Amino acid sequence: MRKAHFVSLGCAKNLVDSESAAGLLGSSGWAISAFPEDADAVIINTCAFTREAREESNEEIKALSKKISPDAKFIICGCLAQKEKEKLFEQFPRADAVAGSADYRHICSILQKLSASGAKRRGRVLCVGKADFISGFSVPRLISTPRSYAYIKIAEGCSNHCSYCAIPSLRGEFRSRTENDILREAAALAEMGIRELILIANDSAFYLKDPRGRALGGLLKKLHRISAIRRIRILYMHPAHISEELINVIASLPKVARYFDIPIQHTDDHILARMGRSPFSETEALIDMIRKHIPAAALRTTFITGFPGETEKRFNKLTQDLKRLKFSWAGVFAYSPEKGTAAYDMSGRPSAAEALSRAKRLMEIQRKISFEFSRGFAGKRLEVIADSPLAGRTEFQSPGVDGEVIFTKKQRPGAMKKMLIRSSKGYDLLA
């Protein structure tokens, strides 16, 4: 049996694409190998969102090129492929095929074409089309996450066109799956034993292009009726599309995690205007509204430091706002200039070293706030889902980014029960 090895870089949306590509190959008689050395095909799904992401993708491609069999087919796909196209053949001579961010659906035909060219005469396939596809329930998918949770991509692409962001060019304009298609996949995942659904998109609150999040609220109500699903989490919601109505829906549904992932990027209005985002007063009013309706909610956000026009004074405002607002969790990124974006040629850009220094300073402040947030759970009984025998998560923790619950006694993966939080250690909780 032919074997394929997958490497998926970047975000959870990319992971779902990799799972779909693996599912398509599995349906065509391929087995999935954990090791690149013994695979007949090696597929890397790349990220190109920032310079650091591209560097990671490039390094991983180089490393895989050295590991794989001389006869193995090597396919570079994803956002780096969408961005660079045929240039990747020049940069990486070992590559047999390059497939764009929406072209994973052609993985079987790509491998067929490569096989037809023969092992000795190395043919090449370029398959980079318009990023306008979104996978649905009809596309088979091989779930790679722990059996406790799975991601569901409810929409793809982005139409917000923030000045710093290349996503519209890498993943296309915003488009949604139908509600019925999502519900069918959710029911199938529940039958597999999945207990937590994590809804993802580049802007989940904009589902079905509803600017007030009402469509997302309707979807949540229907997902909530699936009895075997114990928790529903929403990631990546643009603050402009979160309404009081959506907040009330989340507050009314016990299975929906009291967790808001809202990237605000900055708090200085001059910077926000240059980013193409709303004034901070609107975002701050949203934060107050969430905390009014759901006092226990965990709030996660992201910030960008070193954006063009960020003076030391404007950065200091950001640090003071961070201390005052006390987000539960945050990611901080130094600004990455992206060709083709509106911000690329903006004046007043701090040096890369200064942007990185500010990111580290901001993250140090946030680290203390997050540790304090974690300490607040000591002595409380919280519902915890076991991702493995040794660790799990509360509703206030998203996989891979917010710490986890470390168990003193082994638990059955997928089990969900109330546990006493004995103490905290950094980002993690001990139970």
Tab-separated table of C-alpha atoms in Angstrom:
chain	number	residue	atom	x	y	z
A	1	MET	CA	0.000	0.000	0.000
A	2	ARG	CA	1.272	3.452	-0.892
A	3	LYS	CA	2.024	5.706	2.068
A	4	ALA	CA	1.823	9.482	2.466
A	5	HIS	CA	3.338	11.671	5.154
A	6	PHE	CA	1.865	15.061	6.068
A	7	VAL	CA	3.408	18.099	7.736
A	8	SER	CA	0.964	20.901	8.545
A	9	LEU	CA	2.278	24.313	9.570
A	10	GLY	CA	0.518	27.446	10.771
A	11	CYS	CA	-3.068	27.800	11.897
A	12	ALA	CA	-5.876	25.370	12.676
A	13	LYS	CA	-7.514	26.255	9.350
A	14	ASN	CA	-4.443	24.887	7.611
A	15	LEU	CA	-4.666	21.765	9.760
A	16	VAL	CA	-8.245	21.140	8.605
A	17	ASP	CA	-7.077	21.438	4.979
A	18	SER	CA	-4.325	18.891	5.688
A	19	GLU	CA	-6.862	16.555	7.295
A	20	SER	CA	-9.068	16.864	4.213
A	21	ALA	CA	-6.159	16.098	1.879
A	22	ALA	CA	-5.262	13.082	4.030
A	23	GLY	CA	-8.892	11.956	3.924
A	24	LEU	CA	-8.959	12.188	0.138
A	25	LEU	CA	-5.808	10.087	-0.133
A	26	GLY	CA	-7.154	7.580	2.396
A	27	SER	CA	-10.292	7.181	0.289
A	28	SER	CA	-8.051	6.455	-2.711
A	29	GLY	CA	-6.193	3.621	-1.027
A	30	TRP	CA	-3.283	5.477	0.549
A	31	ALA	CA	-2.093	4.892	4.111
A	32	ILE	CA	-0.803	7.736	6.284
A	33	SER	CA	2.747	7.347	7.556
A	34	ALA	CA	4.127	8.996	10.675
A	35	PHE	CA	7.597	9.071	9.145
A	36	PRO	CA	8.719	10.932	6.001
A	37	GLU	CA	11.570	8.487	5.351
A	38	ASP	CA	9.294	5.565	4.410
A	39	ALA	CA	6.586	7.546	2.586
A	40	ASP	CA	5.889	7.369	-1.134
A	41	ALA	CA	4.571	10.931	-1.035
A	42	VAL	CA	5.395	13.752	1.364
A	43	ILE	CA	3.027	16.722	1.539
A	44	ILE	CA	3.842	19.891	3.454
A	45	ASN	CA	1.049	22.396	3.999
A	46	THR	CA	2.812	25.709	4.490
A	47	CYS	CA	2.099	29.047	6.162
A	48	ALA	CA	3.069	32.438	4.720
A	49	PHE	CA	1.189	34.851	6.965
A	50	THR	CA	4.348	36.568	8.258
A	51	ARG	CA	8.058	36.599	7.505
A	52	GLU	CA	8.667	34.290	10.463
A	53	ALA	CA	6.029	31.861	9.153
A	54	ARG	CA	7.659	31.823	5.717
A	55	GLU	CA	11.057	31.197	7.276
A	56	GLU	CA	9.650	28.276	9.259
A	57	SER	CA	8.058	26.862	6.101
A	58	ASN	CA	11.317	27.225	4.166
A	59	GLU	CA	13.344	25.523	6.886
A	60	GLU	CA	10.878	22.652	7.169
A	61	ILE	CA	10.897	22.151	3.389
A	62	LYS	CA	14.689	22.005	3.406
A	63	ALA	CA	14.719	19.517	6.288
A	64	LEU	CA	12.154	17.254	4.612
A	65	SER	CA	14.059	17.372	1.318
A	66	LYS	CA	17.001	15.728	3.059
A	67	LYS	CA	14.928	13.042	4.785
A	68	ILE	CA	12.685	11.662	2.080
A	69	SER	CA	13.372	8.823	-0.300
A	70	PRO	CA	14.776	9.766	-3.724
A	71	ASP	CA	11.733	8.172	-5.339
A	72	ALA	CA	9.163	9.846	-3.087
A	73	LYS	CA	6.930	12.572	-4.511
A	74	PHE	CA	7.352	15.868	-2.670
A	75	ILE	CA	4.446	18.332	-2.733
A	76	ILE	CA	4.504	21.865	-1.335
A	77	CYS	CA	1.036	23.260	-0.787
A	78	GLY	CA	-0.760	25.926	1.224
A	79	CYS	CA	-0.264	29.653	1.595
A	80	LEU	CA	3.432	29.775	0.670
A	81	ALA	CA	2.571	27.962	-2.557
A	82	GLN	CA	-0.301	30.371	-3.219
A	83	LYS	CA	2.099	33.282	-2.757
A	84	GLU	CA	5.217	32.068	-4.561
A	85	LYS	CA	3.785	29.633	-7.147
A	86	GLU	CA	6.413	28.349	-9.626
A	87	LYS	CA	9.217	30.240	-7.826
A	88	LEU	CA	9.227	27.388	-5.300
A	89	PHE	CA	10.534	25.015	-7.978
A	90	GLU	CA	13.589	27.255	-8.341
A	91	GLN	CA	14.042	27.632	-4.599
A	92	PHE	CA	13.483	23.944	-3.839
A	93	PRO	CA	14.616	21.738	-6.751
A	94	ARG	CA	13.452	18.620	-4.871
A	95	ALA	CA	9.808	19.739	-5.123
A	96	ASP	CA	7.663	17.717	-7.525
A	97	ALA	CA	4.468	19.736	-7.218
A	98	VAL	CA	3.258	23.082	-5.922
A	99	ALA	CA	-0.423	23.411	-4.949
A	100	GLY	CA	-2.205	26.553	-3.742
A	101	SER	CA	-4.103	27.120	-0.519
A	102	ALA	CA	-7.408	25.871	-1.971
A	103	ASP	CA	-5.908	23.177	-4.218
A	104	TYR	CA	-5.435	20.433	-1.625
A	105	ARG	CA	-8.658	19.037	-3.074
A	106	HIS	CA	-6.658	18.045	-6.162
A	107	ILE	CA	-4.103	16.015	-4.214
A	108	CYS	CA	-5.102	12.694	-5.781
A	109	SER	CA	-4.938	13.953	-9.371
A	110	ILE	CA	-1.616	15.695	-8.657
A	111	LEU	CA	-0.090	12.416	-7.470
A	112	GLN	CA	-1.559	10.578	-10.450
A	113	LYS	CA	0.119	13.032	-12.814
A	114	LEU	CA	3.420	12.692	-10.980
A	115	SER	CA	3.210	8.893	-11.079
A	116	ALA	CA	2.515	8.989	-14.803
A	117	SER	CA	5.748	10.931	-15.356
A	118	GLY	CA	7.741	8.066	-13.836
A	119	ALA	CA	10.265	7.948	-11.041
A	120	LYS	CA	13.337	8.393	-13.220
A	121	ARG	CA	12.038	11.276	-15.350
A	122	ARG	CA	10.994	13.774	-12.718
A	123	GLY	CA	7.963	15.684	-13.929
A	124	ARG	CA	6.558	18.705	-12.167
A	125	VAL	CA	3.012	19.833	-11.523
A	126	LEU	CA	1.939	23.402	-10.803
A	127	CYS	CA	-1.600	23.576	-9.419
A	128	VAL	CA	-2.291	27.060	-8.050
A	129	GLY	CA	-5.779	28.297	-8.819
A	130	LYS	CA	-7.977	31.031	-7.429
A	131	ALA	CA	-8.542	30.672	-3.688
A	132	ASP	CA	-12.320	30.362	-3.838
A	133	PHE	CA	-13.003	26.822	-2.575
A	134	ILE	CA	-14.176	25.736	0.856
A	135	SER	CA	-14.234	22.101	1.878
A	136	GLY	CA	-17.532	20.589	2.970
A	137	PHE	CA	-18.887	17.418	4.522
A	138	SER	CA	-18.672	15.595	1.180
A	139	VAL	CA	-14.858	15.811	1.334
A	140	PRO	CA	-13.497	12.977	3.507
A	141	ARG	CA	-11.332	14.066	6.420
A	142	LEU	CA	-8.836	12.258	8.622
A	143	ILE	CA	-8.995	13.843	12.084
A	144	SER	CA	-5.489	14.319	13.515
A	145	THR	CA	-6.331	16.033	16.812
A	146	PRO	CA	-6.861	14.088	20.053
A	147	ARG	CA	-10.236	12.357	20.056
A	148	SER	CA	-11.503	14.832	22.656
A	149	TYR	CA	-11.872	17.714	20.189
A	150	ALA	CA	-11.977	18.581	16.502
A	151	TYR	CA	-11.972	21.763	14.480
A	152	ILE	CA	-14.831	22.665	12.147
A	153	LYS	CA	-14.106	25.274	9.522
A	154	ILE	CA	-17.327	27.248	9.121
A	155	ALA	CA	-15.949	29.791	6.660
A	156	GLU	CA	-12.827	30.525	4.655
A	157	GLY	CA	-10.983	33.642	3.480
A	158	CYS	CA	-11.396	37.205	4.680
A	159	SER	CA	-12.944	40.390	3.308
A	160	ASN	CA	-11.922	42.784	6.084
A	161	HIS	CA	-8.765	43.876	4.215
A	162	CYS	CA	-6.855	45.170	7.225
A	163	SER	CA	-3.893	47.107	5.872
A	164	TYR	CA	-1.250	44.771	7.309
A	165	CYS	CA	-2.847	41.461	6.345
A	166	ALA	CA	-2.152	39.256	3.329
A	167	ILE	CA	-4.906	36.706	4.045
A	168	PRO	CA	-7.282	37.914	1.300
A	169	SER	CA	-4.534	37.344	-1.278
A	170	LEU	CA	-3.499	33.998	0.252
A	171	ARG	CA	-6.884	32.473	1.071
A	172	GLY	CA	-9.360	34.533	-0.936
A	173	GLU	CA	-12.434	36.542	-0.075
A	174	PHE	CA	-14.749	35.486	2.746
A	175	ARG	CA	-17.094	32.578	1.984
A	176	SER	CA	-19.184	30.365	4.275
A	177	ARG	CA	-20.313	26.771	4.384
A	178	THR	CA	-24.038	26.128	4.597
A	179	GLU	CA	-25.524	25.582	8.017
A	180	ASN	CA	-26.808	22.133	7.045
A	181	ASP	CA	-23.368	21.038	5.833
A	182	ILE	CA	-21.772	22.095	9.122
A	183	LEU	CA	-24.450	20.337	11.164
A	184	ARG	CA	-23.919	17.101	9.203
A	185	GLU	CA	-20.192	17.205	9.919
A	186	ALA	CA	-20.766	18.032	13.584
A	187	ALA	CA	-23.122	15.056	13.962
A	188	ALA	CA	-20.581	12.767	12.293
A	189	LEU	CA	-17.819	13.990	14.607
A	190	ALA	CA	-20.047	13.396	17.611
A	191	GLU	CA	-20.592	9.806	16.447
A	192	MET	CA	-16.809	9.393	16.299
A	193	GLY	CA	-16.579	10.310	19.987
A	194	ILE	CA	-15.560	13.959	19.627
A	195	ARG	CA	-16.799	15.920	22.635
A	196	GLU	CA	-15.597	19.458	21.906
A	197	LEU	CA	-16.236	21.250	18.617
A	198	ILE	CA	-13.994	24.217	17.854
A	199	LEU	CA	-15.469	26.526	15.224
A	200	ILE	CA	-12.869	28.300	13.124
A	201	ALA	CA	-12.700	30.836	10.316
A	202	ASN	CA	-10.699	33.972	9.677
A	203	ASP	CA	-13.717	35.818	11.099
A	204	SER	CA	-16.166	33.393	12.697
A	205	ALA	CA	-18.574	36.120	13.817
A	206	PHE	CA	-19.073	37.109	10.156
A	207	TYR	CA	-20.480	33.670	9.300
A	208	LEU	CA	-22.842	33.876	6.294
A	209	LYS	CA	-21.652	37.506	5.995
A	210	ASP	CA	-23.938	38.594	8.827
A	211	PRO	CA	-22.271	41.744	10.217
A	212	ARG	CA	-23.930	41.375	13.632
A	213	GLY	CA	-23.189	37.700	14.256
A	214	ARG	CA	-26.837	36.611	14.187
A	215	ALA	CA	-26.140	33.777	11.746
A	216	LEU	CA	-23.407	32.447	14.022
A	217	GLY	CA	-25.843	32.626	16.938
A	218	GLY	CA	-28.371	30.567	14.991
A	219	LEU	CA	-25.734	27.982	14.144
A	220	LEU	CA	-24.675	27.735	17.795
A	221	LYS	CA	-28.253	27.039	18.882
A	222	LYS	CA	-28.514	24.121	16.445
A	223	LEU	CA	-25.088	22.694	17.306
A	224	HIS	CA	-26.079	22.897	20.964
A	225	ARG	CA	-28.855	20.356	20.319
A	226	ILE	CA	-26.378	17.589	19.406
A	227	SER	CA	-26.528	15.629	22.651
A	228	ALA	CA	-23.127	13.924	22.417
A	229	ILE	CA	-21.312	17.239	21.999
A	230	ARG	CA	-20.374	18.555	25.429
A	231	ARG	CA	-18.574	21.787	24.544
A	232	ILE	CA	-18.507	24.263	21.662
A	233	ARG	CA	-15.713	26.804	21.302
A	234	ILE	CA	-15.481	29.717	18.874
A	235	LEU	CA	-12.133	31.047	17.656
A	236	TYR	CA	-11.183	34.175	15.688
A	237	MET	CA	-13.998	36.743	15.946
A	238	HIS	CA	-13.441	40.235	14.550
A	239	PRO	CA	-14.658	42.696	17.201
A	240	ALA	CA	-16.687	44.696	14.653
A	241	HIS	CA	-18.997	41.710	14.088
A	242	ILE	CA	-19.773	40.763	17.698
A	243	SER	CA	-23.148	42.132	18.768
A	244	GLU	CA	-24.923	42.138	22.107
A	245	GLU	CA	-27.371	39.680	20.570
A	246	LEU	CA	-24.562	37.207	19.851
A	247	ILE	CA	-23.141	37.656	23.357
A	248	ASN	CA	-26.566	36.894	24.834
A	249	VAL	CA	-26.858	33.740	22.723
A	250	ILE	CA	-23.468	32.548	23.974
A	251	ALA	CA	-24.475	33.365	27.556
A	252	SER	CA	-27.706	31.369	27.166
A	253	LEU	CA	-26.108	28.148	25.879
A	254	PRO	CA	-24.360	26.146	28.626
A	255	LYS	CA	-22.290	24.084	26.196
A	256	VAL	CA	-20.751	27.119	24.517
A	257	ALA	CA	-17.458	27.983	26.191
A	258	ARG	CA	-17.316	31.314	27.944
A	259	TYR	CA	-14.331	32.183	25.810
A	260	PHE	CA	-13.926	35.084	23.393
A	261	ASP	CA	-11.041	35.108	20.924
A	262	ILE	CA	-11.016	38.718	19.703
A	263	PRO	CA	-7.877	40.050	17.968
A	264	ILE	CA	-7.765	43.799	18.636
A	265	GLN	CA	-4.138	44.389	17.430
A	266	HIS	CA	-3.659	47.792	19.119
A	267	THR	CA	-5.335	50.365	21.348
A	268	ASP	CA	-4.049	53.616	19.838
A	269	ASP	CA	-6.592	55.180	17.472
A	270	HIS	CA	-3.961	56.545	15.085
A	271	ILE	CA	-2.494	53.067	14.644
A	272	LEU	CA	-5.928	51.440	14.400
A	273	ALA	CA	-6.967	53.902	11.676
A	274	ARG	CA	-3.824	53.082	9.683
A	275	MET	CA	-4.590	49.388	10.169
A	276	GLY	CA	-8.089	49.917	8.786
A	277	ARG	CA	-9.784	49.025	12.043
A	278	SER	CA	-12.389	50.706	14.255
A	279	PRO	CA	-11.549	53.180	17.053
A	280	PHE	CA	-10.550	51.572	20.314
A	281	SER	CA	-13.536	53.071	22.149
A	282	GLU	CA	-15.794	50.685	20.196
A	283	THR	CA	-13.680	47.667	21.114
A	284	GLU	CA	-13.473	48.722	24.751
A	285	ALA	CA	-17.273	49.062	24.851
A	286	LEU	CA	-17.495	45.521	23.455
A	287	ILE	CA	-15.161	44.194	26.165
A	288	ASP	CA	-17.277	45.885	28.825
A	289	MET	CA	-20.422	44.398	27.295
A	290	ILE	CA	-18.984	40.878	27.322
A	291	ARG	CA	-17.904	41.209	30.945
A	292	LYS	CA	-21.296	42.630	31.904
A	293	HIS	CA	-23.232	39.715	30.386
A	294	ILE	CA	-20.667	36.955	31.069
A	295	PRO	CA	-18.515	38.053	34.044
A	296	ALA	CA	-16.490	34.829	34.111
A	297	ALA	CA	-15.586	34.928	30.401
A	298	ALA	CA	-11.999	34.367	29.327
A	299	LEU	CA	-10.830	36.915	26.753
A	300	ARG	CA	-8.005	36.136	24.346
A	301	THR	CA	-6.566	38.696	21.953
A	302	THR	CA	-3.559	39.456	19.755
A	303	PHE	CA	-1.430	42.579	19.397
A	304	ILE	CA	0.972	43.837	16.756
A	305	THR	CA	3.958	45.941	17.812
A	306	GLY	CA	6.122	48.067	15.544
A	307	PHE	CA	3.378	48.929	13.068
A	308	PRO	CA	4.146	52.010	10.919
A	309	GLY	CA	3.480	55.115	13.008
A	310	GLU	CA	3.920	53.408	16.387
A	311	THR	CA	5.965	55.857	18.430
A	312	GLU	CA	7.196	55.085	21.926
A	313	LYS	CA	4.305	57.172	23.252
A	314	ARG	CA	1.736	55.163	21.316
A	315	PHE	CA	3.356	51.918	22.424
A	316	ASN	CA	3.245	53.096	26.029
A	317	LYS	CA	-0.487	53.686	25.669
A	318	LEU	CA	-0.818	50.074	24.533
A	319	THR	CA	1.102	48.815	27.580
A	320	GLN	CA	-1.054	50.854	29.963
A	321	ASP	CA	-4.264	49.647	28.305
A	322	LEU	CA	-3.039	46.063	28.519
A	323	LYS	CA	-2.437	46.414	32.262
A	324	ARG	CA	-5.857	47.962	32.755
A	325	LEU	CA	-7.944	45.632	30.592
A	326	LYS	CA	-6.360	42.403	31.866
A	327	PHE	CA	-7.011	40.006	29.011
A	328	SER	CA	-6.896	36.393	30.142
A	329	TRP	CA	-4.597	35.416	27.306
A	330	ALA	CA	-2.814	37.249	24.502
A	331	GLY	CA	-0.417	36.654	21.666
A	332	VAL	CA	1.990	39.427	20.647
A	333	PHE	CA	3.635	39.675	17.240
A	334	ALA	CA	6.198	42.065	15.836
A	335	TYR	CA	4.896	43.704	12.664
A	336	SER	CA	5.829	41.821	9.499
A	337	PRO	CA	5.819	43.980	6.312
A	338	GLU	CA	3.951	42.084	3.586
A	339	LYS	CA	4.296	43.063	-0.061
A	340	GLY	CA	0.971	43.805	-1.678
A	341	THR	CA	-0.668	45.056	1.520
A	342	ALA	CA	-1.614	48.691	2.059
A	343	ALA	CA	0.715	49.011	5.058
A	344	TYR	CA	3.826	47.860	3.214
A	345	ASP	CA	4.828	51.333	1.997
A	346	MET	CA	3.582	53.287	5.011
A	347	SER	CA	6.049	55.677	6.592
A	348	GLY	CA	7.172	55.783	10.202
A	349	ARG	CA	7.923	52.098	10.656
A	350	PRO	CA	10.057	51.265	13.689
A	351	SER	CA	13.033	49.018	13.078
A	352	ALA	CA	12.528	45.264	13.154
A	353	ALA	CA	14.677	45.108	16.291
A	354	GLU	CA	12.542	47.736	18.019
A	355	ALA	CA	9.315	46.000	16.991
A	356	LEU	CA	10.610	42.727	18.438
A	357	SER	CA	11.796	44.429	21.630
A	358	ARG	CA	8.368	45.974	22.140
A	359	ALA	CA	6.696	42.606	21.513
A	360	LYS	CA	8.828	41.018	24.208
A	361	ARG	CA	8.079	43.843	26.659
A	362	LEU	CA	4.360	43.574	26.019
A	363	MET	CA	4.408	39.796	26.353
A	364	GLU	CA	6.185	40.054	29.693
A	365	ILE	CA	3.346	42.214	31.002
A	366	GLN	CA	0.760	39.781	29.636
A	367	ARG	CA	2.582	36.780	31.086
A	368	LYS	CA	2.082	38.146	34.603
A	369	ILE	CA	-1.601	38.898	33.900
A	370	SER	CA	-2.191	35.381	32.541
A	371	PHE	CA	-0.443	33.809	35.521
A	372	GLU	CA	-2.695	35.826	37.820
A	373	PHE	CA	-5.733	34.681	35.828
A	374	SER	CA	-4.670	31.041	36.255
A	375	ARG	CA	-4.067	31.449	39.989
A	376	GLY	CA	-7.665	32.603	40.356
A	377	PHE	CA	-8.943	29.074	39.620
A	378	ALA	CA	-7.183	27.448	42.585
A	379	GLY	CA	-9.722	25.851	44.929
A	380	LYS	CA	-12.524	25.872	42.312
A	381	ARG	CA	-14.231	22.889	40.705
A	382	LEU	CA	-14.228	23.222	36.929
A	383	GLU	CA	-15.421	20.974	34.133
A	384	VAL	CA	-12.348	19.556	32.407
A	385	ILE	CA	-12.079	17.566	29.198
A	386	ALA	CA	-9.192	15.078	29.024
A	387	ASP	CA	-7.142	15.461	25.833
A	388	SER	CA	-4.764	12.730	27.008
A	389	PRO	CA	-4.364	10.547	30.123
A	390	LEU	CA	-2.188	13.247	31.686
A	391	ALA	CA	-3.670	16.582	30.618
A	392	GLY	CA	-6.839	18.341	29.575
A	393	ARG	CA	-8.512	21.743	29.396
A	394	THR	CA	-11.243	23.838	30.948
A	395	GLU	CA	-13.642	25.929	28.882
A	396	PHE	CA	-11.238	28.837	29.447
A	397	GLN	CA	-8.355	27.146	27.601
A	398	SER	CA	-8.029	26.618	23.863
A	399	PRO	CA	-5.703	23.837	22.628
A	400	GLY	CA	-2.053	24.693	22.252
A	401	VAL	CA	-2.162	28.342	23.294
A	402	ASP	CA	-3.676	28.819	26.760
A	403	GLY	CA	-1.986	26.291	28.985
A	404	GLU	CA	-3.676	23.091	30.154
A	405	VAL	CA	-4.852	21.181	33.182
A	406	ILE	CA	-2.223	18.716	34.428
A	407	PHE	CA	-3.721	15.636	36.101
A	408	THR	CA	-2.315	14.037	39.250
A	409	LYS	CA	-4.187	10.837	38.302
A	410	LYS	CA	-4.575	9.504	34.790
A	411	GLN	CA	-7.875	10.189	33.045
A	412	ARG	CA	-9.609	8.563	30.098
A	413	PRO	CA	-9.062	10.660	26.937
A	414	GLY	CA	-12.319	12.281	25.891
A	415	ALA	CA	-13.797	12.064	29.390
A	416	MET	CA	-15.305	15.251	30.739
A	417	LYS	CA	-15.984	15.836	34.407
A	418	LYS	CA	-15.789	18.326	37.252
A	419	MET	CA	-12.345	18.452	38.836
A	420	LEU	CA	-10.909	20.351	41.770
A	421	ILE	CA	-8.191	22.769	40.661
A	422	ARG	CA	-5.565	22.413	43.376
A	423	SER	CA	-3.121	25.079	42.217
A	424	SER	CA	-1.562	26.689	39.165
A	425	LYS	CA	1.915	26.640	37.685
A	426	GLY	CA	2.475	29.429	35.180
A	427	TYR	CA	-0.169	29.107	32.485
A	428	ASP	CA	-1.140	25.592	33.596
A	429	LEU	CA	-3.571	24.352	36.232
A	430	LEU	CA	-3.009	21.312	38.457
A	431	ALA	CA	-5.914	18.981	39.270
